[in-house]
Amino acid sequence: MQKKYSWYSLLKAGLGNQEWDQAIPLSKPKSKYDVIIIGGGGHGLATAYYLAKECGITNVAVLEKGYIGGGNTGRNTTIIRSNYLRDEASSLYEHSMRLWEGLSEDLNFNVMFSQRGVYNLGHTLQDMRDIERRVNANVLNGVDAVVVDHKEIKEQIPIINTSKNARYPIMGASFQARAGVARHDGVAWGFARAASNLGVDIIQNCEVIDIEVEEGRVKGVKTTLGDIMADRVGCVSAGHSSVVAKMAGLRLPVESHPLQAFVSEAMKPILHTVVMSNAVHGYVSQSDKGDLVIGAGIDGYNSYAQRGSAKIVEHCAAAILELFPIFSRVRMNRQWGGIVDVCPDACPVISPTKVEGLYFNCGWGTGGFKATPGSGNVFAHTIAQDKQHELAVPFHIDRFTSGALIDEHGAAGVAH
Amino acid sequence: MFLIDCPYCKESRDQNEFSPAGEAFIARPQNPEELSDDEWADYVFYRTNHKGDHWEQWVHTNGCRKYFLVKRSTISHDILEVAAFGEVTSENKS
């Protein structure tokens, strides 16, 4: 059990700059667990945390092949919002948003959740019709959202280019005030620390190489640190979901693509909110340490390479400069890619499978970070009760057989 | 970023000229009326998403506009083989 963080503990350790406890204990795997979670990213760690906290299952291991939060959790652009069009999607993301709002207190770890608002820009009349429809749907679903015109945008963000002479002039936007950003690494660390305080083993550098299935039931996993038995296994391995599924003889309706992002050198505060545009396809915010965090789109080809094409970077940079000409002299510091598993309907799979005791939480595509607490929460209940959480029901893998897809791809647009 | 040898143009061209067009060798079912919902779902939505050498389709969008087959590593992005349709099939692929 780690000591609780408080102003007193920080002052005491900070004054002498010593007695800093290790934040998360290093665990070795036991031979058997009630539940194994494959994947120590935000979603996997959140699943373990809520299994222990809300479902009373503490004999849980999280197996991570690298280090926790080293995959997409540490590679995204940290945007959090819940203004999705479809009822199924907006309920799930709003559930997540409510958890975000109390998360730092709940975890006793500052995840630096900052509700600085998100603007989703519209550049054409059709964009504006879609935005009005989405905002109305949001309000009916209890999600805060308003439509703003280009004058209000200019008032709020003086550096944005609302000129009518732009190639794609900004006509307006939807604005969600409760949306914002969080510290992505902090989210992984916070969930890991809080979960391990409740008895969960967080095991790093432990790659799952096979899943043992006997008579249609999962028995355990083979790992680089030996065999581990488990009654239930939850897979939360994002871009590698298809690889893990293959170990159990399953196929998934997902394909893995590279998704890129880049950050600039640190600057004084210049952008106090988050701006996204589906039409020109770029999104940007400024982190607390001052760098611009810019996200691009996916490459169309399949890849597990964690790097994408220069064409996408160029396209995204062009979009950002169209919106913010003032950024034209900003130097970029780093650029990277993550592997995202995209479902045909751009909605996740949170579901049991044909193998008894084996559950999948995957297909979050380009928009998983915002859902971290909500995804973990509903997936934990799904595993614990062997029955989908009510918010997860529409996200059953069988929707690809029944045809009951959730058409968020057309609704939320590409930036996710 | 990589170069692709278009089997029709017989030239090595920038990847930007091409568009990916999904996994190769997914044959349209011969007997659609007899297919179960699961089989339809597999044909329409489920993909191999292979990590490693992957046969896929590309189209030379800003060139000859023809579709062709590419065997490409999804780990290194190296292109290992390029072929016109018919030259390589699901039976004789390497």
JSON list of C-alpha atoms in Angstrom, two decimals, chain A residues 327-414:
[
{"chain": "A", "resi": 327, "resn": "PHE", "atom": "CA", "xyz": [1.97, 29.42, -36.34]},
{"chain": "A", "resi": 328, "resn": "SER", "atom": "CA", "xyz": [3.85, 29.42, -39.64]},
{"chain": "A", "resi": 329, "resn": "ARG", "atom": "CA", "xyz": [7.23, 30.11, -37.98]},
{"chain": "A", "resi": 330, "resn": "VAL", "atom": "CA", "xyz": [6.75, 27.71, -35.08]},
{"chain": "A", "resi": 331, "resn": "ARG", "atom": "CA", "xyz": [9.36, 24.97, -35.05]},
{"chain": "A", "resi": 332, "resn": "MET", "atom": "CA", "xyz": [8.25, 21.43, -34.46]},
{"chain": "A", "resi": 333, "resn": "ASN", "atom": "CA", "xyz": [10.02, 19.48, -31.79]},
{"chain": "A", "resi": 334, "resn": "ARG", "atom": "CA", "xyz": [8.89, 15.89, -32.20]},
{"chain": "A", "resi": 335, "resn": "GLN", "atom": "CA", "xyz": [6.68, 13.86, -34.48]},
{"chain": "A", "resi": 336, "resn": "TRP", "atom": "CA", "xyz": [5.50, 10.31, -33.94]},
{"chain": "A", "resi": 337, "resn": "GLY", "atom": "CA", "xyz": [2.86, 7.74, -34.79]},
{"chain": "A", "resi": 338, "resn": "GLY", "atom": "CA", "xyz": [0.72, 5.28, -32.87]},
{"chain": "A", "resi": 339, "resn": "ILE", "atom": "CA", "xyz": [-1.15, 2.25, -34.15]},
{"chain": "A", "resi": 340, "resn": "VAL", "atom": "CA", "xyz": [-4.89, 2.55, -33.93]},
{"chain": "A", "resi": 341, "resn": "ASP", "atom": "CA", "xyz": [-7.36, -0.27, -34.53]},
{"chain": "A", "resi": 342, "resn": "VAL", "atom": "CA", "xyz": [-10.24, 1.10, -36.53]},
{"chain": "A", "resi": 343, "resn": "CYS", "atom": "CA", "xyz": [-13.69, -0.51, -36.70]},
{"chain": "A", "resi": 344, "resn": "PRO", "atom": "CA", "xyz": [-15.78, -0.15, -39.86]},
{"chain": "A", "resi": 345, "resn": "ASP", "atom": "CA", "xyz": [-18.27, 2.08, -37.96]},
{"chain": "A", "resi": 346, "resn": "ALA", "atom": "CA", "xyz": [-15.63, 4.01, -35.97]},
{"chain": "A", "resi": 347, "resn": "CYS", "atom": "CA", "xyz": [-17.09, 2.74, -32.71]},
{"chain": "A", "resi": 348, "resn": "PRO", "atom": "CA", "xyz": [-15.42, 0.41, -30.23]},
{"chain": "A", "resi": 349, "resn": "VAL", "atom": "CA", "xyz": [-16.04, -3.25, -29.47]},
{"chain": "A", "resi": 350, "resn": "ILE", "atom": "CA", "xyz": [-16.67, -3.89, -25.75]},
{"chain": "A", "resi": 351, "resn": "SER", "atom": "CA", "xyz": [-17.80, -7.43, -25.79]},
{"chain": "A", "resi": 352, "resn": "PRO", "atom": "CA", "xyz": [-17.60, -11.08, -24.78]},
{"chain": "A", "resi": 353, "resn": "THR", "atom": "CA", "xyz": [-16.36, -13.41, -27.54]},
{"chain": "A", "resi": 354, "resn": "LYS", "atom": "CA", "xyz": [-17.00, -16.91, -28.80]},
{"chain": "A", "resi": 355, "resn": "VAL", "atom": "CA", "xyz": [-14.39, -18.10, -26.30]},
{"chain": "A", "resi": 356, "resn": "GLU", "atom": "CA", "xyz": [-15.94, -18.29, -22.84]},
{"chain": "A", "resi": 357, "resn": "GLY", "atom": "CA", "xyz": [-14.18, -16.06, -20.32]},
{"chain": "A", "resi": 358, "resn": "LEU", "atom": "CA", "xyz": [-12.40, -14.05, -23.02]},
{"chain": "A", "resi": 359, "resn": "TYR", "atom": "CA", "xyz": [-13.47, -10.44, -23.49]},
{"chain": "A", "resi": 360, "resn": "PHE", "atom": "CA", "xyz": [-12.34, -7.77, -25.93]},
{"chain": "A", "resi": 361, "resn": "ASN", "atom": "CA", "xyz": [-12.23, -4.02, -25.56]},
{"chain": "A", "resi": 362, "resn": "CYS", "atom": "CA", "xyz": [-10.86, -2.73, -28.85]},
{"chain": "A", "resi": 363, "resn": "GLY", "atom": "CA", "xyz": [-11.59, -0.80, -32.02]},
{"chain": "A", "resi": 364, "resn": "TRP", "atom": "CA", "xyz": [-11.40, 2.63, -30.39]},
{"chain": "A", "resi": 365, "resn": "GLY", "atom": "CA", "xyz": [-9.67, 3.85, -33.50]},
{"chain": "A", "resi": 366, "resn": "THR", "atom": "CA", "xyz": [-8.52, 7.43, -33.36]},
{"chain": "A", "resi": 367, "resn": "GLY", "atom": "CA", "xyz": [-10.54, 8.48, -30.32]},
{"chain": "A", "resi": 368, "resn": "GLY", "atom": "CA", "xyz": [-9.83, 6.22, -27.38]},
{"chain": "A", "resi": 369, "resn": "PHE", "atom": "CA", "xyz": [-8.07, 8.50, -24.92]},
{"chain": "A", "resi": 370, "resn": "LYS", "atom": "CA", "xyz": [-11.15, 10.52, -23.99]},
{"chain": "A", "resi": 371, "resn": "ALA", "atom": "CA", "xyz": [-12.96, 7.31, -23.14]},
{"chain": "A", "resi": 372, "resn": "THR", "atom": "CA", "xyz": [-10.28, 5.90, -20.83]},
{"chain": "A", "resi": 373, "resn": "PRO", "atom": "CA", "xyz": [-12.20, 5.96, -17.50]},
{"chain": "A", "resi": 374, "resn": "GLY", "atom": "CA", "xyz": [-15.58, 5.15, -19.06]},
{"chain": "A", "resi": 375, "resn": "SER", "atom": "CA", "xyz": [-14.19, 2.33, -21.17]},
{"chain": "A", "resi": 376, "resn": "GLY", "atom": "CA", "xyz": [-12.41, 0.78, -18.18]},
{"chain": "A", "resi": 377, "resn": "ASN", "atom": "CA", "xyz": [-15.51, 1.19, -16.05]},
{"chain": "A", "resi": 378, "resn": "VAL", "atom": "CA", "xyz": [-17.98, -0.52, -18.39]},
{"chain": "A", "resi": 379, "resn": "PHE", "atom": "CA", "xyz": [-15.44, -3.19, -19.37]},
{"chain": "A", "resi": 380, "resn": "ALA", "atom": "CA", "xyz": [-14.75, -4.02, -15.71]},
{"chain": "A", "resi": 381, "resn": "HIS", "atom": "CA", "xyz": [-18.47, -4.56, -15.10]},
{"chain": "A", "resi": 382, "resn": "THR", "atom": "CA", "xyz": [-18.73, -6.58, -18.30]},
{"chain": "A", "resi": 383, "resn": "ILE", "atom": "CA", "xyz": [-15.94, -8.92, -17.16]},
{"chain": "A", "resi": 384, "resn": "ALA", "atom": "CA", "xyz": [-17.07, -9.12, -13.53]},
{"chain": "A", "resi": 385, "resn": "GLN", "atom": "CA", "xyz": [-20.69, -10.02, -14.29]},
{"chain": "A", "resi": 386, "resn": "ASP", "atom": "CA", "xyz": [-20.01, -11.93, -17.50]},
{"chain": "A", "resi": 387, "resn": "LYS", "atom": "CA", "xyz": [-22.73, -9.70, -18.93]},
{"chain": "A", "resi": 388, "resn": "GLN", "atom": "CA", "xyz": [-22.30, -6.46, -20.79]},
{"chain": "A", "resi": 389, "resn": "HIS", "atom": "CA", "xyz": [-22.68, -3.24, -18.82]},
{"chain": "A", "resi": 390, "resn": "GLU", "atom": "CA", "xyz": [-25.84, -1.52, -20.08]},
{"chain": "A", "resi": 391, "resn": "LEU", "atom": "CA", "xyz": [-23.81, 1.21, -21.78]},
{"chain": "A", "resi": 392, "resn": "ALA", "atom": "CA", "xyz": [-21.68, -1.42, -23.52]},
{"chain": "A", "resi": 393, "resn": "VAL", "atom": "CA", "xyz": [-24.62, -3.41, -24.95]},
{"chain": "A", "resi": 394, "resn": "PRO", "atom": "CA", "xyz": [-24.75, -1.55, -28.31]},
{"chain": "A", "resi": 395, "resn": "PHE", "atom": "CA", "xyz": [-21.01, -2.17, -28.69]},
{"chain": "A", "resi": 396, "resn": "HIS", "atom": "CA", "xyz": [-21.29, -5.98, -28.84]},
{"chain": "A", "resi": 397, "resn": "ILE", "atom": "CA", "xyz": [-19.18, -7.58, -31.55]},
{"chain": "A", "resi": 398, "resn": "ASP", "atom": "CA", "xyz": [-22.35, -9.20, -32.94]},
{"chain": "A", "resi": 399, "resn": "ARG", "atom": "CA", "xyz": [-23.45, -5.83, -34.35]},
{"chain": "A", "resi": 400, "resn": "PHE", "atom": "CA", "xyz": [-21.34, -6.63, -37.41]},
{"chain": "A", "resi": 401, "resn": "THR", "atom": "CA", "xyz": [-23.43, -9.76, -37.93]},
{"chain": "A", "resi": 402, "resn": "SER", "atom": "CA", "xyz": [-26.82, -8.26, -37.09]},
{"chain": "A", "resi": 403, "resn": "GLY", "atom": "CA", "xyz": [-26.12, -5.05, -39.01]},
{"chain": "A", "resi": 404, "resn": "ALA", "atom": "CA", "xyz": [-26.91, -2.78, -36.03]},
{"chain": "A", "resi": 405, "resn": "LEU", "atom": "CA", "xyz": [-23.86, -0.59, -36.63]},
{"chain": "A", "resi": 406, "resn": "ILE", "atom": "CA", "xyz": [-23.44, 2.74, -34.87]},
{"chain": "A", "resi": 407, "resn": "ASP", "atom": "CA", "xyz": [-22.75, 5.14, -37.69]},
{"chain": "A", "resi": 408, "resn": "GLU", "atom": "CA", "xyz": [-20.46, 7.53, -35.85]},
{"chain": "A", "resi": 409, "resn": "HIS", "atom": "CA", "xyz": [-18.00, 7.68, -38.75]},
{"chain": "A", "resi": 410, "resn": "GLY", "atom": "CA", "xyz": [-20.34, 9.81, -40.80]},
{"chain": "A", "resi": 411, "resn": "ALA", "atom": "CA", "xyz": [-21.64, 11.68, -37.79]},
{"chain": "A", "resi": 412, "resn": "ALA", "atom": "CA", "xyz": [-18.59, 12.68, -35.83]},
{"chain": "A", "resi": 413, "resn": "GLY", "atom": "CA", "xyz": [-16.46, 13.07, -38.94]},
{"chain": "A", "resi": 414, "resn": "VAL", "atom": "CA", "xyz": [-12.88, 12.01, -39.21]}
]
